[in-house]
């Protein structure tokens, strides 16, 4: 008997969302799409609902509600609007698994609601764990739920840890392709355009994570994500540059053995691993051949060029609301950079400003996180507003 899951897909029109739909499409005996969520792309959302026979859809931005209703008027798909509705579709009784592929802080409450409702969770939305990893992991433990990572590095680490004892592990080693600006010298970073920063050499992803990869904020977030998913001390989480993006991450054991997970840079593998775990059943799009990669190289991160990585370790050690502050300032600054309202290097400057000026709460509740997130958004906007760019 194979396990079948009814899925609520949050972020159905995005990069991870569309690849998840691809897997659902290829494995109808394993998955049924019950609910789909998108922010503004109502036409794509309506098409998804029709193709997969979804029972309900949520559009985040209320301005598109009427178009979506009209587009689905001849169906019995239930149309819902706004953030409360996203939490609702992550919690209904007819859903077994929530795939969270939203971007940013918006993913946090739906993750918590899915945990409270006892759903299996495949998590792409790393910001959930960056902001509130303490609360999220405690809630998952209470409910006996395992959070299955979609992020390729964490999927790799999970695969390397299968069958191993926790106490045998010395270090987690997260690989980093270096992002779109790895060949751009540090002195030029301030002049990089969004168009240039959006050209990732290895992965085709949403705009926000592509910029996060260019600044290495993404890698810093992945260190925080690993700290929570695998309960590791920050001292035992290392980052290494690996431009070919073939080794997706590694685990170093105390006896000197190192396990690595390799494969093509194709998110279908980590997504299907999370969806099907503990099975492996999806046929790879392109078989992997070592012979295509006779040279795999590794090097240290240039900490001067990429200060965001050290800031991530620093906020992780500081704890409390510090990671939440970093995340909110980054979200605002990345949006401003994409809108050409600030320079790439202002992203880290905004994060530093917010860390110096926002309210710090040592043992935050979820309400504290909401409050600090909102406060930092205002702070960051005003900081960027006075930059005179
Ligand atoms: P994306 O921008 O391509 O897609 C985001 C999706 O979420 C879209 O469907 C959008 O409509 C929806 N959405 C965003 N904000 C929303 C809101 N407030 N309300 C309702 N819907 C909303 O992003 P992506 O690249 O697919 O990334 C999704 C998440 O997965 C991010 O947290 C990212 O860091 C993580 N991730 C992505 C990749 C990748 O290859 N793309 C790899 C690892 C991790
Ligand atoms: Mg990743």
Coordinates of C-alpha atoms and ligand atoms in Angstrom, one line a residue:
X1 CA 0.0 0.0 0.0
X2 CA 1.5 3.3 -1.0
X3 CA 0.8 6.4 1.1
X4 CA -1.4 9.0 -0.5
X5 CA -1.5 12.6 0.6
X6 CA -4.0 15.4 0.1
X7 CA -1.9 18.5 -0.3
X8 CA -2.5 22.2 0.5
X9 CA 0.1 24.1 -1.6
X10 CA 1.0 27.6 -0.3
X11 CA 2.7 29.6 -3.0
X12 CA 1.5 27.5 -6.0
X13 CA 2.5 30.0 -8.7
X14 CA 6.1 30.4 -7.6
X15 CA 9.3 28.6 -8.5
X16 CA 9.0 25.9 -5.8
X17 CA 5.2 25.8 -6.2
X18 CA 5.3 25.1 -9.9
X19 CA 7.9 22.4 -9.5
X20 CA 5.8 20.9 -6.7
X21 CA 2.8 20.9 -9.1
X22 CA 5.0 19.1 -11.6
X23 CA 5.6 16.3 -9.1
X24 CA 1.9 16.1 -8.2
X25 CA 1.0 15.9 -11.9
X26 CA 3.5 13.0 -12.4
X27 CA 2.3 11.1 -9.4
X28 CA -1.5 11.1 -9.2
X29 CA -1.4 7.8 -7.2
X30 CA 0.6 9.5 -4.4
X31 CA -0.8 13.1 -4.3
X32 CA -4.0 15.1 -4.7
X33 CA -4.0 18.9 -4.7
X34 CA -6.8 20.0 -2.4
X35 CA -6.0 23.7 -1.9
X36 CA -3.7 26.2 -3.7
X37 CA -2.6 29.7 -2.6
X38 CA -1.0 32.6 -4.6
X39 CA -0.5 36.3 -4.0
X40 CA -1.5 38.0 -7.2
X41 CA -1.3 35.7 -10.2
X42 CA -5.0 34.9 -10.4
X43 CA -5.0 33.5 -13.9
X44 CA -2.4 30.9 -13.1
X45 CA -4.1 30.1 -9.9
X46 CA -7.4 29.6 -11.6
X47 CA -5.7 27.3 -14.2
X48 CA -4.1 25.3 -11.4
X49 CA -7.5 24.9 -9.7
X50 CA -9.1 23.6 -12.9
X51 CA -6.3 21.3 -13.9
X52 CA -5.9 19.6 -10.5
X53 CA -9.6 19.8 -9.4
X54 CA -8.7 21.7 -6.3
X55 CA -11.5 22.3 -3.7
X56 CA -10.4 25.7 -2.6
X57 CA -8.0 28.5 -3.6
X58 CA -6.8 31.6 -1.8
X59 CA -5.6 34.8 -3.3
X60 CA -3.4 36.9 -0.9
X61 CA -4.0 40.2 -2.6
X62 CA -7.7 41.2 -2.3
X63 CA -7.5 43.4 -5.5
X64 CA -7.6 40.2 -7.6
X65 CA -10.5 38.6 -5.8
X66 CA -13.2 39.4 -8.4
X67 CA -11.2 38.4 -11.4
X68 CA -10.4 35.0 -9.7
X69 CA -14.1 34.5 -8.8
X70 CA -15.2 35.3 -12.4
X71 CA -12.5 33.0 -13.8
X72 CA -13.8 30.1 -11.6
X73 CA -17.5 31.0 -11.8
X74 CA -18.5 27.9 -13.7
X75 CA -16.8 25.5 -11.2
X76 CA -17.5 24.7 -7.5
X77 CA -14.0 25.8 -6.4
X78 CA -14.3 27.8 -3.2
X79 CA -12.5 31.2 -3.5
X80 CA -11.0 32.7 -0.4
X81 CA -9.0 35.9 0.3
X82 CA -6.2 37.1 2.6
X83 CA -3.9 35.8 5.2
X84 CA -6.5 34.3 7.6
X85 CA -7.7 32.2 4.7
X86 CA -4.2 30.9 4.0
X87 CA -4.0 29.7 7.6
X88 CA -7.4 28.1 7.2
X89 CA -6.6 26.1 4.1
X90 CA -3.5 24.9 5.9
X91 CA -5.7 23.4 8.6
X92 CA -8.8 21.8 7.1
X93 CA -9.5 18.2 7.9
X94 CA -9.3 17.0 4.3
X95 CA -5.6 18.1 4.1
X96 CA -2.8 15.7 5.2
X97 CA 0.2 17.6 4.0
X98 CA 1.0 21.3 3.7
X99 CA 3.7 22.4 1.3
X100 CA 4.8 25.9 2.3
X101 CA 6.4 27.6 -0.6
X102 CA 5.5 31.2 0.4
X103 CA 8.2 33.9 0.6
X104 CA 9.2 35.7 3.8
X105 CA 7.5 36.3 7.1
X106 CA 4.1 35.6 5.5
X107 CA 4.9 31.9 5.8
X108 CA 5.3 31.8 9.6
X109 CA 1.7 31.8 10.8
X110 CA 0.5 29.2 8.2
X111 CA 3.3 26.9 9.2
X112 CA 2.3 27.2 12.9
X113 CA -1.4 26.6 12.0
X114 CA -0.5 23.5 10.0
X115 CA 1.6 22.2 12.9
X116 CA -1.3 22.8 15.4
X117 CA -3.6 21.0 13.0
X118 CA -1.2 18.0 12.9
X119 CA -0.3 18.2 9.3
X120 CA 2.8 16.7 7.7
X121 CA 4.9 19.7 6.6
X122 CA 7.2 20.1 3.6
X123 CA 8.9 23.4 4.2
X124 CA 10.5 25.6 1.5
X125 CA 9.7 28.8 3.4
X126 CA 13.0 29.0 5.4
X127 CA 12.0 32.4 6.9
X128 CA 9.6 30.5 9.1
X129 CA 12.6 28.9 10.9
X130 CA 14.9 31.9 10.6
X131 CA 12.4 34.1 12.5
X132 CA 10.9 31.7 15.0
X133 CA 12.8 28.4 14.8
X134 CA 12.5 28.1 18.6
X135 CA 8.7 28.3 18.7
X136 CA 8.2 26.3 15.5
X137 CA 10.4 23.4 16.5
X138 CA 8.9 23.2 20.0
X139 CA 5.4 23.2 18.5
X140 CA 6.3 20.4 16.0
X141 CA 7.9 18.4 18.8
X142 CA 4.8 18.7 21.0
X143 CA 2.6 17.5 18.1
X144 CA 5.1 14.8 17.1
X145 CA 5.5 16.3 13.6
X146 CA 8.7 16.1 11.6
X147 CA 9.4 19.2 9.4
X148 CA 10.6 17.9 6.1
X149 CA 13.0 20.5 4.5
X150 CA 12.8 21.3 0.8
X151 CA 15.9 23.5 0.8
X152 CA 18.4 21.5 -1.1
X153 CA 21.2 21.8 1.5
X154 CA 19.0 20.7 4.3
X155 CA 17.6 17.9 2.2
X156 CA 21.2 16.8 1.6
X157 CA 22.0 16.9 5.3
X158 CA 18.9 15.0 6.2
X159 CA 19.8 12.3 3.6
X160 CA 23.3 12.1 5.1
X161 CA 22.0 11.8 8.6
X162 CA 19.7 8.9 7.8
X163 CA 20.5 5.9 10.0
X164 CA 23.2 7.8 11.9
X165 CA 23.3 8.6 15.7
X166 CA 23.2 12.3 16.5
X167 CA 26.2 12.0 18.9
X168 CA 28.4 10.7 16.1
X169 CA 28.1 14.0 14.2
X170 CA 30.9 16.6 14.4
X171 CA 29.9 19.2 11.8
X172 CA 27.3 20.0 9.2
X173 CA 28.9 21.5 6.1
X174 CA 26.6 23.6 4.0
X175 CA 27.8 24.2 0.4
X176 CA 27.3 27.5 -1.3
X177 CA 27.5 28.1 -5.1
X178 CA 28.5 31.7 -4.4
X179 CA 25.5 33.2 -6.1
X180 CA 25.3 35.5 -9.1
X181 CA 28.0 37.9 -8.0
X182 CA 30.7 35.4 -7.1
X183 CA 33.0 36.7 -9.9
X184 CA 32.2 40.4 -9.2
X185 CA 35.0 42.1 -7.1
X186 CA 33.9 43.5 -3.7
X187 CA 34.6 47.1 -4.9
X188 CA 32.0 46.8 -7.6
X189 CA 29.1 45.4 -5.4
X190 CA 27.7 48.9 -4.8
X191 CA 27.1 49.4 -8.5
X192 CA 25.5 46.0 -9.3
X193 CA 22.0 46.3 -10.9
X194 CA 19.0 44.1 -10.0
X195 CA 19.2 42.6 -13.5
X196 CA 22.8 41.5 -13.0
X197 CA 22.1 40.2 -9.5
X198 CA 19.1 38.2 -10.7
X199 CA 21.3 36.0 -13.0
X200 CA 22.0 33.0 -10.8
X201 CA 24.6 30.7 -12.4
X202 CA 23.1 27.4 -11.1
X203 CA 19.5 27.8 -9.9
X204 CA 16.5 29.4 -11.4
X205 CA 14.5 30.7 -8.4
X206 CA 12.2 33.4 -7.2
X207 CA 13.6 37.0 -7.2
X208 CA 13.9 37.4 -3.4
X209 CA 15.9 34.2 -2.8
X210 CA 18.1 35.0 -5.9
X211 CA 19.1 38.3 -4.3
X212 CA 19.5 36.6 -0.9
X213 CA 21.9 34.2 -2.7
X214 CA 23.9 37.1 -4.2
X215 CA 24.4 38.7 -0.8
X216 CA 24.8 35.4 1.0
X217 CA 22.0 36.4 3.3
X218 CA 20.5 33.1 2.0
X219 CA 23.5 31.1 3.2
X220 CA 23.3 32.8 6.6
X221 CA 19.6 31.9 6.8
X222 CA 20.4 28.4 5.9
X223 CA 22.9 28.2 8.8
X224 CA 20.0 29.3 11.1
X225 CA 17.6 26.9 9.4
X226 CA 20.1 24.0 10.0
X227 CA 20.5 25.0 13.6
X228 CA 16.8 24.5 14.2
X229 CA 16.1 21.5 11.9
X230 CA 19.0 19.5 13.2
X231 CA 19.5 20.9 16.7
X232 CA 23.1 21.8 16.1
X233 CA 25.2 24.5 17.7
X234 CA 26.2 27.3 15.4
X235 CA 29.9 26.4 16.1
X236 CA 29.3 23.1 14.3
X237 CA 27.7 24.4 11.2
X238 CA 30.2 25.4 8.5
X239 CA 29.8 27.0 5.1
X240 CA 32.0 26.2 2.1
X241 CA 32.0 27.7 -1.4
X242 CA 31.4 25.0 -4.1
X243 CA 30.7 26.7 -7.5
X244 CA 29.6 23.6 -9.4
X245 CA 26.6 23.1 -7.0
X246 CA 26.8 19.3 -7.3
X247 CA 27.6 18.5 -3.7
X248 CA 24.4 19.8 -2.1
X249 CA 25.9 19.6 1.5
X250 CA 27.8 17.2 3.8
X251 CA 27.9 15.8 7.3
X252 CA 31.3 15.2 9.0
X253 CA 31.4 12.5 11.6
X254 CA 33.6 12.3 14.7
X255 CA 35.5 9.3 13.2
X256 CA 36.6 11.4 10.3
X257 CA 34.1 10.1 7.8
X258 CA 32.3 12.6 5.7
X259 CA 29.1 11.9 3.9
X260 CA 28.0 14.1 1.0
X261 CA 24.8 14.1 -1.1
X262 CA 25.4 14.8 -4.8
X263 CA 23.2 15.3 -7.8
X264 CA 22.2 17.7 -10.5
X265 CA 21.1 21.1 -9.4
X266 CA 17.4 20.3 -9.8
X267 CA 14.9 21.2 -7.1
X268 CA 12.7 18.3 -8.1
X269 CA 14.9 16.0 -6.1
X270 CA 14.7 17.7 -2.7
X271 CA 11.0 18.6 -3.2
X272 CA 10.1 15.0 -4.0
X273 CA 12.3 13.7 -1.2
X274 CA 10.3 15.9 1.3
X275 CA 7.0 14.9 -0.3
X276 CA 7.6 11.2 -0.5
X277 CA 9.9 10.6 2.5
X278 CA 10.8 7.9 3.5
X279 CA 10.2 6.7 -0.1
X280 CA 12.1 7.7 -3.2
X281 CA 10.0 7.2 -6.2
X282 CA 10.2 10.2 -8.6
X283 CA 12.1 9.5 -11.8
X284 CA 14.9 12.1 -12.2
X285 CA 14.5 14.5 -15.1
X286 CA 18.1 14.0 -16.2
X287 CA 20.2 11.2 -14.8
X288 CA 23.3 12.4 -13.0
X289 CA 26.7 11.5 -14.3
X290 CA 29.9 12.1 -12.4
X291 CA 31.8 12.1 -15.7
X292 CA 30.1 15.4 -16.6
X293 CA 31.9 16.9 -13.5
X294 CA 35.5 15.7 -13.5
X295 CA 36.4 18.7 -11.3
X296 CA 34.6 19.6 -8.1
X297 CA 36.2 22.5 -6.2
X298 CA 35.8 24.0 -2.7
X299 CA 37.0 27.2 -1.1
X300 CA 36.5 29.5 1.9
X301 CA 33.9 32.2 1.9
X302 CA 35.3 35.7 1.5
X303 CA 34.0 37.2 4.8
X304 CA 34.9 40.8 3.8
X305 CA 32.9 40.6 0.6
X306 CA 30.0 38.8 2.2
X307 CA 29.4 40.3 5.7
X308 CA 25.9 38.9 5.8
X309 CA 27.2 35.5 6.7
X310 CA 28.9 36.6 9.9
X311 CA 25.8 38.7 10.8
X312 CA 23.7 35.6 10.5
X313 CA 26.0 33.7 13.0
X314 CA 26.0 36.7 15.2
X315 CA 22.1 37.0 15.3
X316 CA 21.9 33.2 15.9
X317 CA 24.2 33.5 18.9
X318 CA 22.4 36.5 20.2
X319 CA 19.0 34.7 19.9
X320 CA 15.7 36.3 20.9
X321 CA 14.3 38.6 18.2
X322 CA 17.7 39.2 16.6
X323 CA 17.1 36.8 13.6
X324 CA 13.6 38.2 13.2
X325 CA 15.1 41.7 13.0
X326 CA 17.6 40.6 10.4
X327 CA 14.9 38.9 8.3
X328 CA 12.5 41.8 8.3
X329 CA 15.2 44.4 7.5
X330 CA 16.4 42.1 4.7
X331 CA 12.9 41.7 3.2
X332 CA 12.4 45.4 3.1
X333 CA 15.8 46.1 1.7
X334 CA 15.7 43.4 -1.0
X335 CA 12.3 44.8 -2.2
X336 CA 13.8 48.3 -2.3
X337 CA 16.9 47.1 -4.2
X338 CA 14.7 45.3 -6.8
X339 CA 12.7 48.5 -7.1
X340 CA 15.9 50.4 -7.6
X341 CA 15.4 52.4 -4.4
X342 CA 18.8 51.4 -2.9
X343 CA 22.1 49.8 -3.7
X344 CA 22.9 46.1 -3.2
X345 CA 25.3 47.0 -0.4
X346 CA 22.5 48.9 1.4
X347 CA 20.9 45.6 2.2
X348 CA 23.5 44.7 4.8
X349 CA 23.6 48.4 5.9
X350 CA 19.8 48.2 6.5
X351 CA 20.2 45.0 8.5
X352 CA 22.9 46.5 10.7
X353 CA 20.8 49.6 11.2
X354 CA 17.8 47.6 12.2
X355 CA 19.8 45.4 14.6
X356 CA 21.1 48.5 16.3
X357 CA 17.8 50.2 16.6
X358 CA 14.9 47.8 16.9
X359 CA 13.4 46.5 20.1
X360 CA 15.3 43.3 21.3
X361 CA 13.2 40.7 23.2
X362 CA 15.2 37.9 24.8
X363 CA 12.4 35.3 25.0
X364 CA 9.9 36.3 22.4
X365 CA 6.3 35.0 22.1
X366 CA 4.7 34.8 18.7
X367 CA 3.1 38.2 19.4
X368 CA 6.5 39.7 20.1
X369 CA 7.7 38.4 16.7
X370 CA 4.7 40.0 14.9
X371 CA 5.3 43.3 16.7
X372 CA 9.1 43.4 16.1
X373 CA 8.6 42.4 12.4
X374 CA 6.2 45.3 11.9
X375 CA 8.5 47.7 13.8
X376 CA 11.5 46.7 11.8
X377 CA 9.6 47.2 8.5
X378 CA 9.0 50.8 9.5
X379 CA 12.5 51.4 10.7
X380 CA 14.0 49.9 7.6
X381 CA 11.8 51.9 5.2
X382 CA 12.8 55.1 7.0
X383 CA 16.5 54.2 6.8
X384 CA 16.2 53.5 3.1
X385 CA 14.1 56.6 2.6
X386 CA 16.9 58.9 3.9
X387 CA 19.7 57.2 1.8
X388 CA 19.3 59.8 -1.0
X389 CA 19.8 57.1 -3.7
Ligands
LIG1 P1 8.6 32.8 -5.7 O1 8.6 34.2 -5.5 O2 8.9 32.2 -7.0 O3 7.1 32.2 -5.3 C1 6.5 32.6 -4.1 C2 5.0 32.1 -4.1 O4 4.4 32.5 -2.9 C3 4.2 32.7 -5.2 O5 3.2 31.7 -5.6 C4 3.5 33.9 -4.6 O6 2.3 34.2 -5.2 C5 3.3 33.3 -3.2 N1 3.2 34.4 -2.2 C6 4.3 35.1 -1.8 N2 3.9 35.9 -0.8 C7 2.6 35.7 -0.5 C8 1.7 36.2 0.4 N3 2.0 37.2 1.3 N4 0.4 35.7 0.4 C9 0.1 34.7 -0.5 N5 0.9 34.2 -1.4 C10 2.2 34.7 -1.4 O7 9.5 32.1 -4.5 P2 10.3 30.7 -4.5 O8 11.6 30.9 -5.1 O9 9.4 29.6 -5.0 O10 10.6 30.6 -2.9 C11 9.6 30.1 -2.0 C12 10.3 29.8 -0.7 O11 11.2 28.7 -0.9 C13 11.2 30.9 -0.1 O12 11.2 30.9 1.3 C14 12.6 30.5 -0.6 O13 13.6 31.0 0.2 C15 12.5 29.0 -0.5 N6 13.4 28.3 -1.4 C16 13.3 28.4 -2.7 C17 14.2 27.7 -3.6 C18 14.0 27.8 -5.1 O14 14.7 27.1 -5.8 N7 13.2 28.7 -5.6 C19 15.2 26.9 -3.0 C20 15.2 26.8 -1.7 C21 14.4 27.5 -0.8
LIG2 MG1 19.3 26.4 -0.4

